Amino acid sequence: MKVLTVIGNRPQFVKAAAVSRTLRAAHEEWLVHTGQHHDDDFSTVFFEELRIPRPEIVLDIHGGSNTSQTARMLEALEPIVRDVEPDVVLVYGDTNSTLAGGLASAQAGVPVSHVEAGMRSFDRRMPEELNRVLVDHLSSLLLAPSQTAVDNLRAERVAGAVELVGDVMVDMAYAIQPIVQDTPLPSSFPSQFVLATAHRAGNVDDPDRLRALVALLRAVPHKVVLPLHPRTRARLEDAGLLDEVERHLLVLPPLGYLDFTSLLVRARAVLTDSGGVQKEAYLAGVPCVTLRDTTEWVETVSSGWNVLVDLDASAAVSALSRPMPSERPELYGDGRAGERVVAALASFVGSR
Ligand code: UDP
Protein backbone atom coordinates (compact mmCIF):
# COMPACT_ATOMS: atom_id res chain seq x y z
CA MET A 1 0.00 0.00 0.00
CA LYS A 2 1.25 3.48 -0.83
CA VAL A 3 -0.06 6.25 1.46
CA LEU A 4 0.41 9.97 0.91
CA THR A 5 0.09 11.77 4.26
CA VAL A 6 -0.46 15.53 4.40
CA ILE A 7 0.37 17.34 7.64
CA GLY A 8 1.31 20.92 8.44
CA ASN A 9 0.77 22.06 12.01
CA ARG A 10 1.75 21.29 15.59
CA PRO A 11 -1.07 18.96 16.66
CA GLN A 12 -0.80 17.11 13.35
CA PHE A 13 2.85 16.33 14.06
CA VAL A 14 1.79 14.76 17.36
CA LYS A 15 -0.91 12.74 15.57
CA ALA A 16 1.39 11.61 12.74
CA ALA A 17 3.95 10.49 15.32
CA ALA A 18 1.45 7.87 16.48
CA VAL A 19 0.95 6.48 12.96
CA SER A 20 3.89 7.06 10.61
CA ARG A 21 6.44 4.67 12.09
CA THR A 22 3.91 1.83 12.38
CA LEU A 23 2.73 2.54 8.85
CA ARG A 24 6.25 2.49 7.43
CA ALA A 25 7.05 -0.86 9.07
CA ALA A 26 4.92 -2.62 6.43
CA HIS A 27 3.91 -0.04 3.83
CA GLU A 28 5.18 2.88 1.78
CA GLU A 29 4.46 6.37 3.08
CA TRP A 30 5.09 9.72 1.44
CA LEU A 31 4.91 12.47 4.01
CA VAL A 32 4.11 15.99 2.81
CA HIS A 33 4.68 18.89 5.23
CA THR A 34 2.76 21.87 3.89
CA GLY A 35 4.75 24.38 5.94
CA GLN A 36 1.66 25.75 7.74
CA HIS A 37 3.76 25.64 10.93
CA HIS A 38 7.32 25.82 9.76
CA ASP A 39 9.65 27.20 12.43
CA ASP A 40 11.78 25.38 14.99
CA ASP A 41 9.41 25.89 17.95
CA PHE A 42 6.43 24.57 16.06
CA SER A 43 7.89 22.03 13.68
CA THR A 44 11.54 20.89 13.97
CA VAL A 45 11.37 20.13 17.69
CA PHE A 46 8.33 17.86 17.18
CA PHE A 47 9.97 15.88 14.36
CA GLU A 48 13.10 15.40 16.46
CA GLU A 49 11.52 14.63 19.84
CA LEU A 50 8.75 12.41 18.55
CA ARG A 51 10.98 10.71 15.95
CA ILE A 52 8.61 11.46 13.10
CA PRO A 53 10.11 10.38 9.78
CA ARG A 54 11.61 13.23 7.77
CA PRO A 55 8.98 14.42 5.24
CA GLU A 56 9.64 13.42 1.63
CA ILE A 57 8.17 16.72 0.45
CA VAL A 58 8.30 20.04 2.27
CA LEU A 59 6.26 22.95 0.98
CA ASP A 60 6.64 26.47 2.28
CA ILE A 61 3.04 27.61 2.55
CA HIS A 62 2.09 29.69 5.58
CA GLY A 63 0.60 33.05 6.44
CA GLY A 64 -2.20 34.90 4.66
CA SER A 65 -5.90 34.34 5.21
CA ASN A 66 -7.32 30.85 5.66
CA THR A 67 -8.78 31.06 2.16
CA SER A 68 -5.60 32.12 0.42
CA GLN A 69 -3.48 29.65 2.40
CA THR A 70 -5.83 26.78 1.53
CA ALA A 71 -5.86 27.83 -2.13
CA ARG A 72 -2.05 27.89 -2.31
CA MET A 73 -1.90 24.47 -0.70
CA LEU A 74 -4.44 23.06 -3.14
CA GLU A 75 -2.42 24.31 -6.08
CA ALA A 76 0.83 22.86 -4.71
CA LEU A 77 -0.71 19.51 -3.76
CA GLU A 78 -2.40 18.81 -7.10
CA PRO A 79 0.79 17.76 -8.97
CA ILE A 80 2.11 15.91 -5.90
CA VAL A 81 -0.98 13.71 -5.71
CA ARG A 82 -0.75 13.13 -9.45
CA ASP A 83 2.96 12.22 -9.42
CA VAL A 84 3.03 10.08 -6.26
CA GLU A 85 -0.08 8.09 -7.31
CA PRO A 86 -0.98 6.93 -3.79
CA ASP A 87 -3.60 4.29 -2.99
CA VAL A 88 -5.01 6.60 -0.35
CA VAL A 89 -4.33 10.08 1.07
CA LEU A 90 -4.26 10.39 4.85
CA VAL A 91 -5.18 13.65 6.60
CA TYR A 92 -5.52 14.54 10.28
CA GLY A 93 -7.68 16.91 12.29
CA ASP A 94 -9.13 20.19 11.13
CA THR A 95 -6.59 22.59 9.62
CA ASN A 96 -6.11 24.21 6.23
CA SER A 97 -3.62 21.41 5.45
CA THR A 98 -6.36 18.87 6.23
CA LEU A 99 -8.86 20.48 3.89
CA ALA A 100 -6.37 21.12 1.10
CA GLY A 101 -4.98 17.56 1.30
CA GLY A 102 -8.47 16.10 1.27
CA LEU A 103 -9.87 18.24 -1.50
CA ALA A 104 -6.85 17.96 -3.83
CA SER A 105 -7.00 14.18 -3.51
CA ALA A 106 -10.75 13.76 -3.85
CA GLN A 107 -10.68 15.94 -6.95
CA ALA A 108 -7.92 13.75 -8.38
CA GLY A 109 -10.08 10.67 -7.76
CA VAL A 110 -7.80 9.38 -4.97
CA PRO A 111 -9.65 8.16 -1.84
CA VAL A 112 -9.16 10.19 1.32
CA SER A 113 -8.95 8.86 4.86
CA HIS A 114 -9.57 11.31 7.70
CA VAL A 115 -8.16 10.65 11.15
CA GLU A 116 -10.15 12.41 13.90
CA ALA A 117 -13.29 12.24 11.76
CA GLY A 118 -16.64 13.20 13.25
CA MET A 119 -15.48 15.77 15.82
CA ARG A 120 -17.91 18.67 15.96
CA SER A 121 -18.16 21.85 18.00
CA PHE A 122 -21.32 22.77 16.01
CA ASP A 123 -19.88 26.28 15.80
CA ARG A 124 -19.60 27.18 12.13
CA ARG A 125 -17.83 30.46 12.99
CA MET A 126 -14.71 28.39 13.69
CA PRO A 127 -12.51 27.84 10.62
CA GLU A 128 -11.61 24.44 12.11
CA GLU A 129 -15.29 23.37 12.13
CA LEU A 130 -15.67 24.19 8.42
CA ASN A 131 -12.54 22.19 7.62
CA ARG A 132 -13.72 19.18 9.66
CA VAL A 133 -17.18 19.05 8.14
CA LEU A 134 -15.93 19.43 4.56
CA VAL A 135 -13.20 16.83 4.92
CA ASP A 136 -15.57 14.31 6.48
CA HIS A 137 -17.94 14.68 3.54
CA LEU A 138 -15.26 14.11 0.94
CA SER A 139 -13.53 11.22 2.72
CA SER A 140 -13.93 7.56 1.80
CA LEU A 141 -12.60 6.17 5.09
CA LEU A 142 -13.51 8.07 8.27
CA LEU A 143 -11.51 7.07 11.35
CA ALA A 144 -13.28 8.32 14.45
CA PRO A 145 -11.74 8.83 17.90
CA SER A 146 -14.92 8.34 19.95
CA GLN A 147 -18.46 6.95 19.81
CA THR A 148 -19.79 10.54 19.86
CA ALA A 149 -17.81 11.21 16.68
CA VAL A 150 -19.25 8.06 15.06
CA ASP A 151 -22.77 9.19 16.03
CA ASN A 152 -22.13 12.66 14.53
CA LEU A 153 -21.03 11.10 11.24
CA ARG A 154 -24.07 8.80 11.11
CA ALA A 155 -26.39 11.76 11.83
CA GLU A 156 -24.79 13.65 8.92
CA ARG A 157 -25.09 10.59 6.64
CA VAL A 158 -21.52 10.83 5.38
CA ALA A 159 -20.83 8.86 2.21
CA GLY A 160 -17.64 7.09 3.33
CA ALA A 161 -17.08 4.09 5.61
CA VAL A 162 -16.88 4.95 9.32
CA GLU A 163 -14.66 3.11 11.79
CA LEU A 164 -14.06 3.74 15.50
CA VAL A 165 -10.29 3.50 16.07
CA GLY A 166 -9.74 5.65 19.17
CA ASP A 167 -7.67 8.79 19.37
CA VAL A 168 -4.10 8.81 18.08
CA MET A 169 -3.15 11.65 20.46
CA VAL A 170 -3.91 9.27 23.33
CA ASP A 171 -1.16 6.98 22.02
CA MET A 172 1.34 9.81 22.40
CA ALA A 173 0.00 10.99 25.75
CA TYR A 174 0.21 7.47 27.21
CA ALA A 175 3.73 7.05 25.83
CA ILE A 176 5.12 10.41 26.96
CA GLN A 177 3.26 11.47 30.13
CA PRO A 178 4.85 8.79 32.37
CA ILE A 179 8.34 9.55 31.01
CA VAL A 180 8.23 13.27 31.78
CA GLN A 181 6.53 12.94 35.17
CA ASP A 182 9.85 13.26 36.99
CA THR A 183 11.75 15.61 34.68
CA PRO A 184 13.05 18.34 36.99
CA LEU A 185 11.64 21.81 36.45
CA PRO A 186 13.92 24.85 36.78
CA SER A 187 14.37 25.76 40.46
CA SER A 188 12.93 29.22 39.76
CA PHE A 189 9.66 27.58 38.77
CA PRO A 190 6.63 28.05 41.06
CA SER A 191 5.69 24.88 42.97
CA GLN A 192 1.99 25.45 42.32
CA PHE A 193 0.91 26.75 38.95
CA VAL A 194 -1.89 26.75 36.40
CA LEU A 195 -0.85 26.05 32.80
CA ALA A 196 -2.56 28.21 30.17
CA THR A 197 -2.64 28.19 26.37
CA ALA A 198 -4.71 30.40 24.07
CA HIS A 199 -4.54 30.96 20.34
CA ARG A 200 -8.01 30.44 18.78
CA ALA A 201 -8.90 33.20 16.33
CA GLY A 202 -12.19 33.73 18.20
CA ASN A 203 -10.28 34.57 21.40
CA VAL A 204 -7.28 36.56 20.23
CA ASP A 205 -8.13 38.35 16.99
CA ASP A 206 -10.78 40.68 18.43
CA PRO A 207 -9.18 43.26 20.80
CA ASP A 208 -12.21 43.23 23.18
CA ARG A 209 -12.08 39.44 23.48
CA LEU A 210 -8.30 39.62 23.91
CA ARG A 211 -8.69 42.11 26.78
CA ALA A 212 -11.25 39.79 28.39
CA LEU A 213 -8.78 36.92 28.03
CA VAL A 214 -6.02 38.90 29.76
CA ALA A 215 -8.42 39.94 32.56
CA LEU A 216 -9.40 36.29 33.05
CA LEU A 217 -5.81 35.10 33.24
CA ARG A 218 -4.98 37.86 35.75
CA ALA A 219 -7.98 36.87 37.92
CA VAL A 220 -6.61 33.36 38.48
CA PRO A 221 -5.54 33.02 42.14
CA HIS A 222 -2.40 30.99 41.29
CA LYS A 223 0.70 31.63 39.24
CA VAL A 224 -0.25 31.25 35.56
CA VAL A 225 2.36 29.78 33.21
CA LEU A 226 1.68 30.75 29.60
CA PRO A 227 3.71 29.24 26.72
CA LEU A 228 2.79 31.97 24.29
CA HIS A 229 1.61 31.14 20.79
CA PRO A 230 3.11 33.57 18.22
CA ARG A 231 -0.33 34.54 16.95
CA THR A 232 -1.36 35.52 20.48
CA ARG A 233 1.94 37.30 21.10
CA ALA A 234 1.44 39.39 17.95
CA ARG A 235 -2.16 40.28 18.87
CA LEU A 236 -1.11 41.22 22.44
CA GLU A 237 1.63 43.41 21.07
CA ASP A 238 -0.76 45.14 18.63
CA ALA A 239 -3.25 45.77 21.45
CA GLY A 240 -0.53 47.11 23.80
CA LEU A 241 -1.19 44.30 26.29
CA LEU A 242 2.03 42.31 26.10
CA ASP A 243 3.84 44.20 28.89
CA GLU A 244 0.94 43.69 31.28
CA VAL A 245 0.85 39.97 30.49
CA GLU A 246 4.61 39.61 30.94
CA ARG A 247 4.47 41.46 34.28
CA HIS A 248 1.73 39.31 35.80
CA LEU A 249 2.12 35.87 34.23
CA LEU A 250 5.08 33.57 33.68
CA VAL A 251 5.33 33.87 29.89
CA LEU A 252 7.35 31.20 28.07
CA PRO A 253 8.06 30.64 24.39
CA PRO A 254 6.02 27.90 22.68
CA LEU A 255 7.37 24.62 24.06
CA GLY A 256 8.27 21.30 22.49
CA TYR A 257 5.98 18.38 23.27
CA LEU A 258 8.18 16.94 26.04
CA ASP A 259 8.59 20.23 27.90
CA PHE A 260 4.93 21.10 27.49
CA THR A 261 3.80 17.68 28.70
CA SER A 262 6.12 17.84 31.69
CA LEU A 263 4.36 21.05 32.76
CA LEU A 264 0.91 19.71 31.96
CA VAL A 265 1.22 16.62 34.16
CA ARG A 266 2.32 18.76 37.12
CA ALA A 267 -0.10 21.66 36.71
CA ARG A 268 -2.77 22.24 39.33
CA ALA A 269 -5.16 22.88 36.45
CA VAL A 270 -5.14 23.79 32.78
CA LEU A 271 -6.79 26.80 31.16
CA THR A 272 -6.97 26.45 27.41
CA ASP A 273 -8.80 27.03 24.14
CA SER A 274 -6.88 24.20 22.45
CA GLY A 275 -8.65 21.02 21.42
CA GLY A 276 -5.67 18.75 21.99
CA VAL A 277 -4.75 20.22 25.37
CA GLN A 278 -8.29 19.66 26.78
CA LYS A 279 -7.92 15.99 26.00
CA GLU A 280 -4.34 15.70 27.23
CA ALA A 281 -5.35 17.30 30.55
CA TYR A 282 -8.09 14.69 30.92
CA LEU A 283 -5.63 11.88 30.20
CA ALA A 284 -3.24 13.26 32.81
CA GLY A 285 -6.02 13.64 35.40
CA VAL A 286 -5.54 17.42 35.51
CA PRO A 287 -8.71 19.54 35.78
CA CYS A 288 -9.37 21.65 32.70
CA VAL A 289 -11.13 24.97 32.25
CA THR A 290 -11.85 25.66 28.60
CA LEU A 291 -11.86 29.21 27.30
CA ARG A 292 -14.60 28.56 24.77
CA ASP A 293 -18.35 28.06 24.91
CA THR A 294 -18.28 24.87 22.84
CA THR A 295 -15.98 21.88 22.58
CA GLU A 296 -15.57 18.90 20.28
CA TRP A 297 -14.38 16.85 23.27
CA VAL A 298 -17.79 16.79 24.95
CA GLU A 299 -17.06 13.70 27.06
CA THR A 300 -14.38 15.59 29.02
CA VAL A 301 -17.16 17.98 30.10
CA SER A 302 -19.87 15.38 30.82
CA SER A 303 -17.39 13.40 32.92
CA GLY A 304 -16.82 16.49 35.10
CA TRP A 305 -13.12 17.02 34.25
CA ASN A 306 -13.61 20.01 31.97
CA VAL A 307 -15.76 23.15 32.31
CA LEU A 308 -16.56 25.55 29.46
CA VAL A 309 -16.36 29.15 30.68
CA ASP A 310 -15.77 31.09 27.45
CA LEU A 311 -13.99 34.26 28.70
CA ASP A 312 -16.00 34.69 31.92
CA ALA A 313 -13.36 35.36 34.60
CA SER A 314 -15.55 34.61 37.64
CA ALA A 315 -16.78 31.36 36.06
CA ALA A 316 -13.15 30.41 35.43
CA VAL A 317 -12.12 31.17 39.03
CA SER A 318 -14.98 29.13 40.48
CA ALA A 319 -14.32 26.27 38.02
CA LEU A 320 -10.73 26.18 39.28
CA SER A 321 -11.86 25.49 42.84
CA ARG A 322 -14.42 22.78 42.04
CA PRO A 323 -13.93 19.28 43.46
CA MET A 324 -12.69 16.69 40.98
CA PRO A 325 -14.71 13.61 40.04
CA SER A 326 -13.50 10.31 41.47
CA GLU A 327 -13.88 8.48 38.12
CA ARG A 328 -11.89 9.00 34.94
CA PRO A 329 -13.11 6.47 32.37
CA GLU A 330 -11.13 5.56 29.22
CA LEU A 331 -12.97 7.88 26.81
CA TYR A 332 -10.79 7.95 23.75
CA GLY A 333 -9.27 4.52 23.42
CA ASP A 334 -6.49 2.44 24.88
CA GLY A 335 -3.42 4.13 23.36
CA ARG A 336 -3.24 1.81 20.33
CA ALA A 337 -5.21 3.91 17.85
CA GLY A 338 -2.18 4.25 15.54
CA GLU A 339 -2.10 0.50 14.92
CA ARG A 340 -5.84 0.52 14.21
CA VAL A 341 -5.43 3.38 11.72
CA VAL A 342 -2.83 1.38 9.78
CA ALA A 343 -4.95 -1.80 9.87
CA ALA A 344 -8.05 0.11 8.70
CA LEU A 345 -6.12 1.71 5.81
CA ALA A 346 -4.67 -1.64 4.71
CA SER A 347 -8.04 -3.36 4.77
CA PHE A 348 -9.68 -0.42 2.94
CA VAL A 349 -7.02 -0.43 0.18
CA GLY A 350 -7.04 -4.25 0.02
CA SER A 351 -10.80 -4.32 -0.56
CA ARG A 352 -10.74 -1.95 -3.53
N1 UDP B 1 1.72 21.83 22.67
C1 UDP B 1 3.10 21.87 22.75
N2 UDP B 1 3.71 23.02 23.15
C2 UDP B 1 3.02 24.13 23.53
C3 UDP B 1 1.59 24.08 23.45
C4 UDP B 1 0.98 22.92 23.01
O1 UDP B 1 3.76 20.86 22.44
O2 UDP B 1 3.63 25.14 23.89
C5 UDP B 1 1.09 20.59 22.16
C6 UDP B 1 0.03 20.00 23.04
O3 UDP B 1 0.59 19.10 23.96
C7 UDP B 1 -0.90 19.31 22.04
C8 UDP B 1 -0.76 20.18 20.81
O4 UDP B 1 0.43 20.92 20.95
O5 UDP B 1 -0.39 18.02 21.72
C9 UDP B 1 -1.96 21.09 20.71
O6 UDP B 1 -1.71 22.02 19.74
P1 UDP B 1 -2.58 23.34 19.54
O7 UDP B 1 -3.10 23.80 20.85
O8 UDP B 1 -1.72 24.27 18.75
O9 UDP B 1 -3.73 22.88 18.57
P2 UDP B 1 -5.23 22.38 18.73
O10 UDP B 1 -5.20 21.08 19.50
O11 UDP B 1 -5.99 23.45 19.41
O12 UDP B 1 -5.69 22.19 17.33
mmCIF file of N, CA and C and ligand atoms in Angstrom, residues 9-12 14-15 37 41-42 45-46 49-50 93-95 116 126 128 132 169 172 195-200 226-229 252-261 263-264 272-280 292 296-297, ligand 1:
data_model
loop_
_atom_site.group_PDB
_atom_site.id
_atom_site.type_symbol
_atom_site.label_atom_id
_atom_site.label_comp_id
_atom_site.label_asym_id
_atom_site.label_seq_id
_atom_site.Cartn_x
_atom_site.Cartn_y
_atom_site.Cartn_z
ATOM 1 N N ASN A 9 0.665 21.240 10.795
ATOM 2 C CA ASN A 9 0.767 22.059 12.012
ATOM 3 C C ASN A 9 1.021 21.209 13.251
ATOM 4 N N ARG A 10 1.272 21.910 14.347
ATOM 5 C CA ARG A 10 1.751 21.285 15.586
ATOM 6 C C ARG A 10 0.942 20.060 16.021
ATOM 7 N N PRO A 11 -0.376 20.172 16.210
ATOM 8 C CA PRO A 11 -1.075 18.956 16.661
ATOM 9 C C PRO A 11 -1.035 17.825 15.636
ATOM 10 N N GLN A 12 -0.900 18.186 14.358
ATOM 11 C CA GLN A 12 -0.802 17.110 13.348
ATOM 12 C C GLN A 12 0.529 16.368 13.435
ATOM 13 N N VAL A 14 2.013 15.695 16.249
ATOM 14 C CA VAL A 14 1.794 14.755 17.359
ATOM 15 C C VAL A 14 0.980 13.549 16.860
ATOM 16 N N LYS A 15 -0.046 13.829 16.076
ATOM 17 C CA LYS A 15 -0.910 12.735 15.573
ATOM 18 C C LYS A 15 -0.140 11.825 14.618
ATOM 19 N N HIS A 37 2.855 25.282 9.826
ATOM 20 C CA HIS A 37 3.757 25.635 10.928
ATOM 21 C C HIS A 37 5.149 25.209 10.497
ATOM 22 N N ASP A 41 10.274 26.101 16.776
ATOM 23 C CA ASP A 41 9.408 25.892 17.946
ATOM 24 C C ASP A 41 8.183 25.053 17.632
ATOM 25 N N PHE A 42 7.716 25.179 16.412
ATOM 26 C CA PHE A 42 6.431 24.575 16.061
ATOM 27 C C PHE A 42 6.567 23.348 15.190
ATOM 28 N N VAL A 45 11.264 20.786 16.387
ATOM 29 C CA VAL A 45 11.372 20.126 17.693
ATOM 30 C C VAL A 45 10.438 18.914 17.777
ATOM 31 N N PHE A 46 9.277 18.983 17.137
ATOM 32 C CA PHE A 46 8.333 17.862 17.184
ATOM 33 C C PHE A 46 8.858 16.686 16.365
ATOM 34 N N GLU A 49 11.890 15.278 18.570
ATOM 35 C CA GLU A 49 11.524 14.633 19.839
ATOM 36 C C GLU A 49 10.642 13.409 19.649
ATOM 37 N N LEU A 50 9.726 13.496 18.705
ATOM 38 C CA LEU A 50 8.751 12.408 18.548
ATOM 39 C C LEU A 50 9.180 11.418 17.468
ATOM 40 N N GLY A 93 -7.204 15.738 11.546
ATOM 41 C CA GLY A 93 -7.676 16.906 12.287
ATOM 42 C C GLY A 93 -8.495 17.886 11.461
ATOM 43 N N ASP A 94 -8.180 19.155 11.576
ATOM 44 C CA ASP A 94 -9.127 20.189 11.127
ATOM 45 C C ASP A 94 -8.470 21.468 10.605
ATOM 46 N N THR A 95 -7.287 21.354 10.033
ATOM 47 C CA THR A 95 -6.590 22.585 9.619
ATOM 48 C C THR A 95 -6.725 22.831 8.116
ATOM 49 N N GLU A 116 -9.447 11.469 13.022
ATOM 50 C CA GLU A 116 -10.154 12.408 13.895
ATOM 51 C C GLU A 116 -11.448 12.860 13.218
ATOM 52 N N MET A 126 -16.118 28.825 13.556
ATOM 53 C CA MET A 126 -14.712 28.390 13.694
ATOM 54 C C MET A 126 -14.201 27.852 12.360
ATOM 55 N N GLU A 128 -11.892 25.880 11.922
ATOM 56 C CA GLU A 128 -11.611 24.444 12.106
ATOM 57 C C GLU A 128 -12.868 23.614 11.875
ATOM 58 N N ARG A 132 -13.342 20.541 9.230
ATOM 59 C CA ARG A 132 -13.722 19.180 9.656
ATOM 60 C C ARG A 132 -14.906 18.648 8.875
ATOM 61 N N MET A 169 -3.887 10.816 19.488
ATOM 62 C CA MET A 169 -3.154 11.651 20.463
ATOM 63 C C MET A 169 -3.034 10.943 21.811
ATOM 64 N N MET A 172 0.163 9.003 22.039
ATOM 65 C CA MET A 172 1.339 9.808 22.396
ATOM 66 C C MET A 172 1.298 10.218 23.872
ATOM 67 N N LEU A 195 -1.423 25.958 34.152
ATOM 68 C CA LEU A 195 -0.846 26.051 32.798
ATOM 69 C C LEU A 195 -1.918 26.582 31.844
ATOM 70 N N ALA A 196 -1.572 27.621 31.083
ATOM 71 C CA ALA A 196 -2.563 28.211 30.174
ATOM 72 C C ALA A 196 -2.051 28.215 28.739
ATOM 73 N N THR A 197 -2.960 27.967 27.785
ATOM 74 C CA THR A 197 -2.641 28.190 26.368
ATOM 75 C C THR A 197 -3.850 28.850 25.721
ATOM 76 N N ALA A 198 -3.601 29.759 24.786
ATOM 77 C CA ALA A 198 -4.711 30.402 24.066
ATOM 78 C C ALA A 198 -4.213 30.864 22.710
ATOM 79 N N HIS A 199 -4.918 30.487 21.680
ATOM 80 C CA HIS A 199 -4.545 30.959 20.341
ATOM 81 C C HIS A 199 -5.692 30.946 19.340
ATOM 82 N N ARG A 200 -6.899 30.504 19.740
ATOM 83 C CA ARG A 200 -8.011 30.437 18.779
ATOM 84 C C ARG A 200 -8.311 31.830 18.254
ATOM 85 N N LEU A 226 2.289 30.588 30.925
ATOM 86 C CA LEU A 226 1.680 30.748 29.599
ATOM 87 C C LEU A 226 2.724 30.570 28.497
ATOM 88 N N PRO A 227 2.868 29.370 27.924
ATOM 89 C CA PRO A 227 3.707 29.237 26.720
ATOM 90 C C PRO A 227 2.970 29.955 25.589
ATOM 91 N N LEU A 228 3.559 31.026 25.106
ATOM 92 C CA LEU A 228 2.790 31.972 24.293
ATOM 93 C C LEU A 228 2.875 31.646 22.800
ATOM 94 N N HIS A 229 1.723 31.408 22.230
ATOM 95 C CA HIS A 229 1.606 31.144 20.785
ATOM 96 C C HIS A 229 1.953 32.429 20.023
ATOM 97 N N LEU A 252 6.277 32.010 28.648
ATOM 98 C CA LEU A 252 7.353 31.196 28.070
ATOM 99 C C LEU A 252 7.201 31.196 26.560
ATOM 100 N N PRO A 253 8.246 30.841 25.837
ATOM 101 C CA PRO A 253 8.060 30.645 24.394
ATOM 102 C C PRO A 253 7.222 29.384 24.163
ATOM 103 N N PRO A 254 6.711 29.160 22.945
ATOM 104 C CA PRO A 254 6.024 27.895 22.677
ATOM 105 C C PRO A 254 6.985 26.744 22.971
ATOM 106 N N LEU A 255 6.494 25.699 23.604
ATOM 107 C CA LEU A 255 7.373 24.617 24.055
ATOM 108 C C LEU A 255 7.280 23.406 23.140
ATOM 109 N N GLY A 256 8.339 22.596 23.149
ATOM 110 C CA GLY A 256 8.268 21.295 22.492
ATOM 111 C C GLY A 256 7.328 20.387 23.265
ATOM 112 N N TYR A 257 6.978 19.262 22.666
ATOM 113 C CA TYR A 257 5.975 18.376 23.267
ATOM 114 C C TYR A 257 6.430 17.851 24.633
ATOM 115 N N LEU A 258 7.703 17.508 24.768
ATOM 116 C CA LEU A 258 8.176 16.942 26.035
ATOM 117 C C LEU A 258 8.124 17.981 27.153
ATOM 118 N N ASP A 259 8.609 19.181 26.874
ATOM 119 C CA ASP A 259 8.588 20.231 27.901
ATOM 120 C C ASP A 259 7.152 20.610 28.252
ATOM 121 N N PHE A 260 6.315 20.713 27.221
ATOM 122 C CA PHE A 260 4.925 21.104 27.486
ATOM 123 C C PHE A 260 4.236 20.030 28.336
ATOM 124 N N THR A 261 4.457 18.772 27.965
ATOM 125 C CA THR A 261 3.798 17.682 28.696
ATOM 126 C C THR A 261 4.318 17.603 30.126
ATOM 127 N N LEU A 263 5.099 20.048 31.986
ATOM 128 C CA LEU A 263 4.357 21.054 32.763
ATOM 129 C C LEU A 263 2.906 20.622 32.968
ATOM 130 N N LEU A 264 2.320 20.105 31.898
ATOM 131 C CA LEU A 264 0.910 19.709 31.957
ATOM 132 C C LEU A 264 0.648 18.702 33.074
ATOM 133 N N THR A 272 -7.384 26.551 28.804
ATOM 134 C CA THR A 272 -6.969 26.447 27.406
ATOM 135 C C THR A 272 -8.126 26.654 26.441
ATOM 136 N N ASP A 273 -7.797 27.082 25.209
ATOM 137 C CA ASP A 273 -8.798 27.033 24.144
ATOM 138 C C ASP A 273 -8.376 26.018 23.070
ATOM 139 N N SER A 274 -7.369 25.217 23.388
ATOM 140 C CA SER A 274 -6.876 24.198 22.450
ATOM 141 C C SER A 274 -7.729 22.941 22.543
ATOM 142 N N GLY A 275 -7.948 22.299 21.404
ATOM 143 C CA GLY A 275 -8.653 21.021 21.424
ATOM 144 C C GLY A 275 -7.787 19.941 22.049
ATOM 145 N N GLY A 276 -6.556 19.812 21.528
ATOM 146 C CA GLY A 276 -5.673 18.746 21.987
ATOM 147 C C GLY A 276 -5.350 18.845 23.469
ATOM 148 N N VAL A 277 -5.169 20.058 23.966
ATOM 149 C CA VAL A 277 -4.755 20.216 25.368
ATOM 150 C C VAL A 277 -5.895 19.840 26.328
ATOM 151 N N GLN A 278 -7.149 20.098 25.936
ATOM 152 C CA GLN A 278 -8.291 19.664 26.782
ATOM 153 C C GLN A 278 -8.227 18.157 27.014
ATOM 154 N N LYS A 279 -7.950 17.454 25.942
ATOM 155 C CA LYS A 279 -7.920 15.987 26.000
ATOM 156 C C LYS A 279 -6.702 15.497 26.772
ATOM 157 N N GLU A 280 -5.564 16.119 26.533
ATOM 158 C CA GLU A 280 -4.340 15.697 27.230
ATOM 159 C C GLU A 280 -4.458 15.942 28.735
ATOM 160 N N ARG A 292 -13.703 28.543 25.926
ATOM 161 C CA ARG A 292 -14.602 28.557 24.772
ATOM 162 C C ARG A 292 -16.002 28.228 25.293
ATOM 163 N N GLU A 296 -15.365 20.155 21.015
ATOM 164 C CA GLU A 296 -15.565 18.902 20.283
ATOM 165 C C GLU A 296 -15.435 17.730 21.249
ATOM 166 N N TRP A 297 -14.724 17.949 22.356
ATOM 167 C CA TRP A 297 -14.384 16.849 23.273
ATOM 168 C C TRP A 297 -15.396 16.838 24.414
HETATM 169 N N1 UDP B 1 1.717 21.827 22.672
HETATM 170 C C1 UDP B 1 3.096 21.865 22.745
HETATM 171 N N2 UDP B 1 3.707 23.017 23.153
HETATM 172 C C2 UDP B 1 3.018 24.131 23.531
HETATM 173 C C3 UDP B 1 1.592 24.076 23.454
HETATM 174 C C4 UDP B 1 0.975 22.916 23.012
HETATM 175 O O1 UDP B 1 3.761 20.865 22.441
HETATM 176 O O2 UDP B 1 3.632 25.140 23.894
HETATM 177 C C5 UDP B 1 1.087 20.591 22.161
HETATM 178 C C6 UDP B 1 0.029 20.002 23.040
HETATM 179 O O3 UDP B 1 0.589 19.099 23.965
HETATM 180 C C7 UDP B 1 -0.895 19.312 22.037
HETATM 181 C C8 UDP B 1 -0.759 20.178 20.807
HETATM 182 O O4 UDP B 1 0.433 20.922 20.949
HETATM 183 O O5 UDP B 1 -0.393 18.019 21.724
HETATM 184 C C9 UDP B 1 -1.958 21.095 20.705
HETATM 185 O O6 UDP B 1 -1.714 22.022 19.739
HETATM 186 P P1 UDP B 1 -2.577 23.341 19.544
HETATM 187 O O7 UDP B 1 -3.103 23.800 20.855
HETATM 188 O O8 UDP B 1 -1.724 24.267 18.751
HETATM 189 O O9 UDP B 1 -3.728 22.876 18.570
HETATM 190 P P2 UDP B 1 -5.231 22.376 18.734
HETATM 191 O O10 UDP B 1 -5.202 21.082 19.499
HETATM 192 O O11 UDP B 1 -5.989 23.449 19.415
HETATM 193 O O12 UDP B 1 -5.689 22.190 17.333
#
